[in-house]
mmCIF file of C-alpha atoms in Angstrom:
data_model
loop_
_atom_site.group_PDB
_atom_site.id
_atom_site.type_symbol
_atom_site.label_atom_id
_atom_site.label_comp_id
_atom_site.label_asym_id
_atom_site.label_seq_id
_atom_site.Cartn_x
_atom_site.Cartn_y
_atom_site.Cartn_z
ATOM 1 C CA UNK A 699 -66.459 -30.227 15.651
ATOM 2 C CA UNK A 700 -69.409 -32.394 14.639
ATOM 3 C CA UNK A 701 -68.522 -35.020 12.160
ATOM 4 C CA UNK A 702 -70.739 -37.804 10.559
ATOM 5 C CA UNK A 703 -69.495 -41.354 8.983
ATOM 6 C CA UNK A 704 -72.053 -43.192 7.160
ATOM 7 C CA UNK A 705 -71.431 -46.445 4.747
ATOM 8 C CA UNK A 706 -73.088 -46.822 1.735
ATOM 9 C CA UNK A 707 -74.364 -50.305 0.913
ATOM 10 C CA UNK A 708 -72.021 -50.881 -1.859
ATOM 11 C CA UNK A 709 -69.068 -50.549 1.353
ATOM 12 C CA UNK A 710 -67.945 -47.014 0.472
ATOM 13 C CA UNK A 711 -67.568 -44.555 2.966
ATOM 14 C CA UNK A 712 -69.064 -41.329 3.598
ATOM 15 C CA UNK A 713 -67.547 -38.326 5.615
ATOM 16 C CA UNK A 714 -68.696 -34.968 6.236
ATOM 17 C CA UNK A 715 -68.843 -31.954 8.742
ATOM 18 C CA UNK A 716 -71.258 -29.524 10.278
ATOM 19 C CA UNK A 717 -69.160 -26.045 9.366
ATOM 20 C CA UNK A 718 -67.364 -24.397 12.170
ATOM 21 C CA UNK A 719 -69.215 -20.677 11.788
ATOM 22 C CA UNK A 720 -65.930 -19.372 11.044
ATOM 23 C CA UNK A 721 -64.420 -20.416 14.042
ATOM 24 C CA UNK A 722 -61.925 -22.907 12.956
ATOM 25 C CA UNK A 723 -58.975 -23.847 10.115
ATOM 26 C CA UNK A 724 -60.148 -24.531 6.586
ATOM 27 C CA UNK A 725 -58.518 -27.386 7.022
ATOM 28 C CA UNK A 726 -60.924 -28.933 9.600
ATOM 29 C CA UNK A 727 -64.102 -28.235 7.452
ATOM 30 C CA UNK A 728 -65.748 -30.761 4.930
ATOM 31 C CA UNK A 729 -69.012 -29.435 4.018
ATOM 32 C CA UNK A 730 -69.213 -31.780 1.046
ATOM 33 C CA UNK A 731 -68.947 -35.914 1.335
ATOM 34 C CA UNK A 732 -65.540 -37.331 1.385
ATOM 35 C CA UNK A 733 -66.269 -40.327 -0.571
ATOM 36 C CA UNK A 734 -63.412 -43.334 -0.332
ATOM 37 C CA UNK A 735 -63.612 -46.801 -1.019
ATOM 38 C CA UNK A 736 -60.890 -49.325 -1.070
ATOM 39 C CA UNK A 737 -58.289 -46.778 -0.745
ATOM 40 C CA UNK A 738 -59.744 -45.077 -3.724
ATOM 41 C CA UNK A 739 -60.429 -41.224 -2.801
ATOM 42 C CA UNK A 740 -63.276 -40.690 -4.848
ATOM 43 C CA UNK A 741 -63.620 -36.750 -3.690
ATOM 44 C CA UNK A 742 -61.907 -34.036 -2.254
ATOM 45 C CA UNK A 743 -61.017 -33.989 1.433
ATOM 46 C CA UNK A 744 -60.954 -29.947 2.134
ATOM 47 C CA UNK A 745 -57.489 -28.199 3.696
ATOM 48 C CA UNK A 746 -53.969 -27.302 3.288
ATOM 49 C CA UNK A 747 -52.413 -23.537 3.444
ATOM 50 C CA UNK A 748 -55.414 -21.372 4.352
ATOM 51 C CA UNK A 749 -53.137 -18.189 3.191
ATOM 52 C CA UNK A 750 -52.747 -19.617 -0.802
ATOM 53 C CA UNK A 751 -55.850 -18.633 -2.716
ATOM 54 C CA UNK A 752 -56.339 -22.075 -3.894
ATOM 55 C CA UNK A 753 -56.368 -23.577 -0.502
ATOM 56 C CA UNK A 754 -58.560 -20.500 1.179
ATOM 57 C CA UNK A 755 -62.204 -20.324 2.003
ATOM 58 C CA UNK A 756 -62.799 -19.545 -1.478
ATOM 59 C CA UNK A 757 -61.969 -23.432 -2.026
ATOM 60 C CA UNK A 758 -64.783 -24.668 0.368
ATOM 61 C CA UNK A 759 -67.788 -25.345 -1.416
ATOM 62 C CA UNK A 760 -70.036 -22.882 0.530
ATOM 63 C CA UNK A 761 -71.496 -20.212 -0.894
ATOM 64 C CA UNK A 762 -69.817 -16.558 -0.339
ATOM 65 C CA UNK A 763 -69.742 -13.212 -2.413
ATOM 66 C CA UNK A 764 -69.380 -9.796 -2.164
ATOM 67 C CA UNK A 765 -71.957 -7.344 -0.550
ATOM 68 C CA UNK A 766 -72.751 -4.456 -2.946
ATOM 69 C CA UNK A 767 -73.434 -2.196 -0.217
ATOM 70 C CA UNK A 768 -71.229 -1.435 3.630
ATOM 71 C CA UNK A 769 -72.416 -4.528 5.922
ATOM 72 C CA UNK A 770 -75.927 -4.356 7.249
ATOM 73 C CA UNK A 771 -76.042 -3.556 10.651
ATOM 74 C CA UNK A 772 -78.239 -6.545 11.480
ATOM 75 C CA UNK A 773 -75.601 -8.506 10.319
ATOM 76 C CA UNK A 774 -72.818 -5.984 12.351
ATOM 77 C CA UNK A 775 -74.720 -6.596 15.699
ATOM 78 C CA UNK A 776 -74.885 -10.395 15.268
ATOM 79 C CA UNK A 777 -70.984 -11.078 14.632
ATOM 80 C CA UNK A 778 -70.597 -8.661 17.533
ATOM 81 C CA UNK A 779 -72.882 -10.744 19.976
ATOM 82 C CA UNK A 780 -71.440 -13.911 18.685
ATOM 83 C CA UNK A 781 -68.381 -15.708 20.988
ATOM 84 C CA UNK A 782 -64.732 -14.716 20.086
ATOM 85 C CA UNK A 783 -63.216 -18.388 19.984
ATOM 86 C CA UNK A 784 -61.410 -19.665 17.982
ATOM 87 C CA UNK A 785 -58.841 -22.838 17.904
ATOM 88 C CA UNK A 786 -56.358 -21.443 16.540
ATOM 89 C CA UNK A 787 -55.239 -18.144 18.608
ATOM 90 C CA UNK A 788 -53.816 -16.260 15.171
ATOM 91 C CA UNK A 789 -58.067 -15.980 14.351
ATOM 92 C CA UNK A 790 -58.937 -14.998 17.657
ATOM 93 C CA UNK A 791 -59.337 -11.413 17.426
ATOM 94 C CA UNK A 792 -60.698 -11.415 13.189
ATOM 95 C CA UNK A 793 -63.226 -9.834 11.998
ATOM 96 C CA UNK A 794 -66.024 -11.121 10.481
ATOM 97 C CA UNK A 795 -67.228 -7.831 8.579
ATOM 98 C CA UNK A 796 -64.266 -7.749 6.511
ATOM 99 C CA UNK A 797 -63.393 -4.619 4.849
ATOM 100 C CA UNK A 798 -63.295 -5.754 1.347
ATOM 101 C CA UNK A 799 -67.385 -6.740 2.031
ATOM 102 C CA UNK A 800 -66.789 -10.619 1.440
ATOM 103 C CA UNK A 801 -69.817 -12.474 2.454
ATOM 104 C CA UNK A 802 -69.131 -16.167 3.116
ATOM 105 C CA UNK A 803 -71.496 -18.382 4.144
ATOM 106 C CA UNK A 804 -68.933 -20.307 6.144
ATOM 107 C CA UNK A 805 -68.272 -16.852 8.701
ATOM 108 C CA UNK A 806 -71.273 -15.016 8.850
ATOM 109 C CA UNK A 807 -73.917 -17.654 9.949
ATOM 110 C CA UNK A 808 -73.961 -19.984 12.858
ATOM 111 C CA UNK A 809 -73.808 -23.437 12.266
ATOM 112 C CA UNK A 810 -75.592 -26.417 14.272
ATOM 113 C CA UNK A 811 -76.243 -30.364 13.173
ATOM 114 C CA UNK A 812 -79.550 -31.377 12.187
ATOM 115 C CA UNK A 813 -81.324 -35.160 11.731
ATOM 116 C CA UNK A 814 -79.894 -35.407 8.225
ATOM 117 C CA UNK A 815 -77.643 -32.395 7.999
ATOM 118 C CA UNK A 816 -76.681 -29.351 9.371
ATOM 119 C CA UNK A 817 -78.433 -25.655 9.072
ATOM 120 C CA UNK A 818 -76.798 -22.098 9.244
ATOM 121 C CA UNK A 819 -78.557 -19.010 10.307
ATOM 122 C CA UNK A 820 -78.377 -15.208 10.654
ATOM 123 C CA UNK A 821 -80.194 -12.306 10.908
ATOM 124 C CA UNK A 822 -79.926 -11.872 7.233
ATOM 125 C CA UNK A 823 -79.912 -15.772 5.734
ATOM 126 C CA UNK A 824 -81.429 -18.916 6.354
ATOM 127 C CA UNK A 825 -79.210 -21.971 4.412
ATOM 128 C CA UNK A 826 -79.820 -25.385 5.305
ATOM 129 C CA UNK A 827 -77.986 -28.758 3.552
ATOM 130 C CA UNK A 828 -79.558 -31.825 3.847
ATOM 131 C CA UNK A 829 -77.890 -35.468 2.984
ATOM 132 C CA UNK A 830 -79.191 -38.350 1.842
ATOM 133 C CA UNK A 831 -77.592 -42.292 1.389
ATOM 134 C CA UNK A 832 -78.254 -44.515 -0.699
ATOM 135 C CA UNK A 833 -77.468 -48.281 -1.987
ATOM 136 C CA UNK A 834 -74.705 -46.565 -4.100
ATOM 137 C CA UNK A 835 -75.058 -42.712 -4.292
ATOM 138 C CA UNK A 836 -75.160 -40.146 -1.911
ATOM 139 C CA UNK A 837 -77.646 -37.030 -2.820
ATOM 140 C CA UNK A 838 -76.976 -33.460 -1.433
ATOM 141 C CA UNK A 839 -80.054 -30.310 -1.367
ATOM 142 C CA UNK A 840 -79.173 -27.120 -0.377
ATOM 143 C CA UNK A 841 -81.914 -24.550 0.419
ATOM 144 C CA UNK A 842 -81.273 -20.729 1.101
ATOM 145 C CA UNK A 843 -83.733 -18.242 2.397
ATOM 146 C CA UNK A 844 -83.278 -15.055 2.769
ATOM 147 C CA UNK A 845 -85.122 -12.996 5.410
ATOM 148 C CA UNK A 846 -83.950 -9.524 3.948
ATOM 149 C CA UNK A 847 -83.152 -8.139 1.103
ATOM 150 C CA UNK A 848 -79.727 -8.627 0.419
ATOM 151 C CA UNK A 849 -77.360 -6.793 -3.192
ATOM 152 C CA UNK A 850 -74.322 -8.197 -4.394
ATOM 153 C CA UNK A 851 -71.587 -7.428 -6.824
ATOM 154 C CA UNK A 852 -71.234 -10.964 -7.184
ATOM 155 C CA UNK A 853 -72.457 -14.061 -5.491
ATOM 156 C CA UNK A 854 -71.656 -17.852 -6.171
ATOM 157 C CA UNK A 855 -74.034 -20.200 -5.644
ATOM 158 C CA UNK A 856 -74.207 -24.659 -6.113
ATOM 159 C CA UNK A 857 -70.170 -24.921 -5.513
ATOM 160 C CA UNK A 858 -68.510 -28.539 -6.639
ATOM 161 C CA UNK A 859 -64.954 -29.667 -6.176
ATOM 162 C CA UNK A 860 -63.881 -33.200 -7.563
ATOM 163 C CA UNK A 861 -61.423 -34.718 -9.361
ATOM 164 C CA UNK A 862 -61.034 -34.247 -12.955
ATOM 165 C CA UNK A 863 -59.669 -37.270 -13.355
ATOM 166 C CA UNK A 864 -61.683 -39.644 -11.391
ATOM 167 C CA UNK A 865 -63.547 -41.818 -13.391
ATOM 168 C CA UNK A 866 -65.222 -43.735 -10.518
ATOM 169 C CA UNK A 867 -68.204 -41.651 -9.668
ATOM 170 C CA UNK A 868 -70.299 -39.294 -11.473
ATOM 171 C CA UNK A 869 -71.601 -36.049 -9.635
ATOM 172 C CA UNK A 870 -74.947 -34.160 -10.861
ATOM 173 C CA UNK A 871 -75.521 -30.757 -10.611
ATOM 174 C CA UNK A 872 -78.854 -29.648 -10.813
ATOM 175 C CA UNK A 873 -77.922 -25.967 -11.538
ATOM 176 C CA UNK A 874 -76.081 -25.389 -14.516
ATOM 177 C CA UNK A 875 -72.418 -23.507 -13.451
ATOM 178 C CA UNK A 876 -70.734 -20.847 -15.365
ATOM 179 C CA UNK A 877 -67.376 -20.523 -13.212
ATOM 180 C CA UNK A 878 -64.519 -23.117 -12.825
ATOM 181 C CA UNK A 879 -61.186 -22.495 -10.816
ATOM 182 C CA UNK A 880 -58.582 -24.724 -9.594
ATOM 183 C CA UNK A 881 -58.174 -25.346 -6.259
ATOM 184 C CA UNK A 882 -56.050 -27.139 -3.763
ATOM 185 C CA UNK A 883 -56.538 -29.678 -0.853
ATOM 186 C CA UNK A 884 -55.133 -32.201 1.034
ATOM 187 C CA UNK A 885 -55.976 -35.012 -1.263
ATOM 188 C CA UNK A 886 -54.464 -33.015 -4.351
ATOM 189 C CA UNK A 887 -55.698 -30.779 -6.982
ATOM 190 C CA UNK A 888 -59.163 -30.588 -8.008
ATOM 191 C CA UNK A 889 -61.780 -28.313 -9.949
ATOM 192 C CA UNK A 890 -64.352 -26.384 -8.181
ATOM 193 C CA UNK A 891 -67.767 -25.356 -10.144
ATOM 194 C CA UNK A 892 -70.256 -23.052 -9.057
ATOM 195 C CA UNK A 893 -72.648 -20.574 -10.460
ATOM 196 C CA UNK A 894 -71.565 -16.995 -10.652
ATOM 197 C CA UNK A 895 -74.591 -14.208 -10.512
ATOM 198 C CA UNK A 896 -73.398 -10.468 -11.062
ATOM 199 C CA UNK A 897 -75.148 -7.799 -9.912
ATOM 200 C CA UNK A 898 -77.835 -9.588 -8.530
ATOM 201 C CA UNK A 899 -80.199 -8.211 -5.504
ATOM 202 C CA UNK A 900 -82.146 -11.073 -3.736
ATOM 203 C CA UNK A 901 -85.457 -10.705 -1.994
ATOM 204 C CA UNK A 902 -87.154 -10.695 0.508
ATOM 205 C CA UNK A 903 -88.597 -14.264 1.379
ATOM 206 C CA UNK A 904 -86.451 -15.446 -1.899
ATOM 207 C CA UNK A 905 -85.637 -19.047 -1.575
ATOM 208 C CA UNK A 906 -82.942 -20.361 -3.425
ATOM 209 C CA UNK A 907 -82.396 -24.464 -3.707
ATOM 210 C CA UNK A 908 -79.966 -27.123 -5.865
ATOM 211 C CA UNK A 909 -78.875 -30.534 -5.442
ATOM 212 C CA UNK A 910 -76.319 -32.544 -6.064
ATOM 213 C CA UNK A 911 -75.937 -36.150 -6.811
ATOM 214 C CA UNK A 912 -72.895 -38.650 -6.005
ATOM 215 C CA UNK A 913 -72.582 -41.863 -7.916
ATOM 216 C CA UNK A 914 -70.895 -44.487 -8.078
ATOM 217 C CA UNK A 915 -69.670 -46.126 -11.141
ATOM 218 C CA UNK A 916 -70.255 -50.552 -10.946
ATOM 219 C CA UNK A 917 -66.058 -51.155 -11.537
ATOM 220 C CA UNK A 918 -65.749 -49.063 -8.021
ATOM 221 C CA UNK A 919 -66.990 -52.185 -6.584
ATOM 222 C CA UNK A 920 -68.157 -55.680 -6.589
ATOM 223 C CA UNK A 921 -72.156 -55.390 -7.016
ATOM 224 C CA UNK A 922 -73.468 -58.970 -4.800
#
């Protein structure tokens, strides 16, 4: 597991993951800064009870949906070549090319750290996050490419959990979202956003990219 610290000027800190392909406990993923500063948790740290809904993979802010059409066999061959290990033995012998065609980002590319992020790749998908710091805000672009074309019944896109209640930092979207749920994690209850597309067939070559934007408010801390 790759993880990166990084402190903003202001003192906060910043915590996130490079994703585990799959390979790992929901728990141990944080694809999305965990921002906390003086005690304050000013976003969600990821994990709990991977079996509850609320606490699944659906709660990770990756993207994921559900293929249209059976799984392409590009995509068949790949998890097949890819290595069967996995921390926690109950996973070991999963599937990736679930039956009910769920396509999340999180299983079905493989994951490696970049300079200022990480990038995830398959025969079928290109998706690359990129982070940047700042004196008091922390921005997040996302880029997907896709390298075939690829249908959906449904697909979300630009996922956000925070806190509802937190008034000490203000996230930006730079896609508007149509699709809230509740979900759980191991620093409480918080509201995930993303953009739901039905029916939707992507291109080939079709890049897809958002952003998000972390910051925070002056009473978080002491400006000098």
């Amino acid at each position: 597991m790759t993880v990166y610290k990084e402190k903003l000027k202001c003192g906060a800190e910043v915590i996130w993951s490079v994703p585990l392909s799959g390979f790992g406990h929901v728990a141990d993923e944080q694809p999305l800064p965990y921002i906390h500063f003086n005690g304050i948790e000013l976003t969600p740290r990821y994990g709990a009870e991977e079996a509850l809904i609320p606490s699944s993979i659906q709660s990770l802010p990756l993207p994921y949906g559900k293929l249209k059409k059976n799984w392409p066999i590009q995509q068949r061959l790949f998890n097949l070549t890819r290595k069967k290990i996995n921390i926690y033995w109950r996973n070991l012998f999963k599937t990736f090319c679930r039956k009910d065609k769920m396509f999340y980002f999180l299983e079905q590319l493989q994951y490696k750290s970049i300079i200022d992020g990480f990038v995830g790749e398959s025969p079928l998908i290109k998706y690359t996050r990129k982070f940047e710091i700042g004196t008091d805000w922390v921005i997040v672009r996302d880029r997907v490419f896709f390298k075939k074309k690829m249908e959906f019944d449904y697909c979300h896109i630009s996922p956000i959990c925070f806190f509802e209640d937190c008034k000490n930092i203000d996230i930006i979207v730079s896609l508007q979202t149509n699709y809230k749920k509740e979900v759980s994690s191991s620093t409480g209850k918080a509201i995930c956003l993303s953009k739901k597309n039905e029916n939707i067939t992507f291109k080939n070559n079709e890049v897809l990219m958002w952003e998000y934007k972390y910051i925070l408010k002056d009473g978080v801390y002491e400006k000098k």
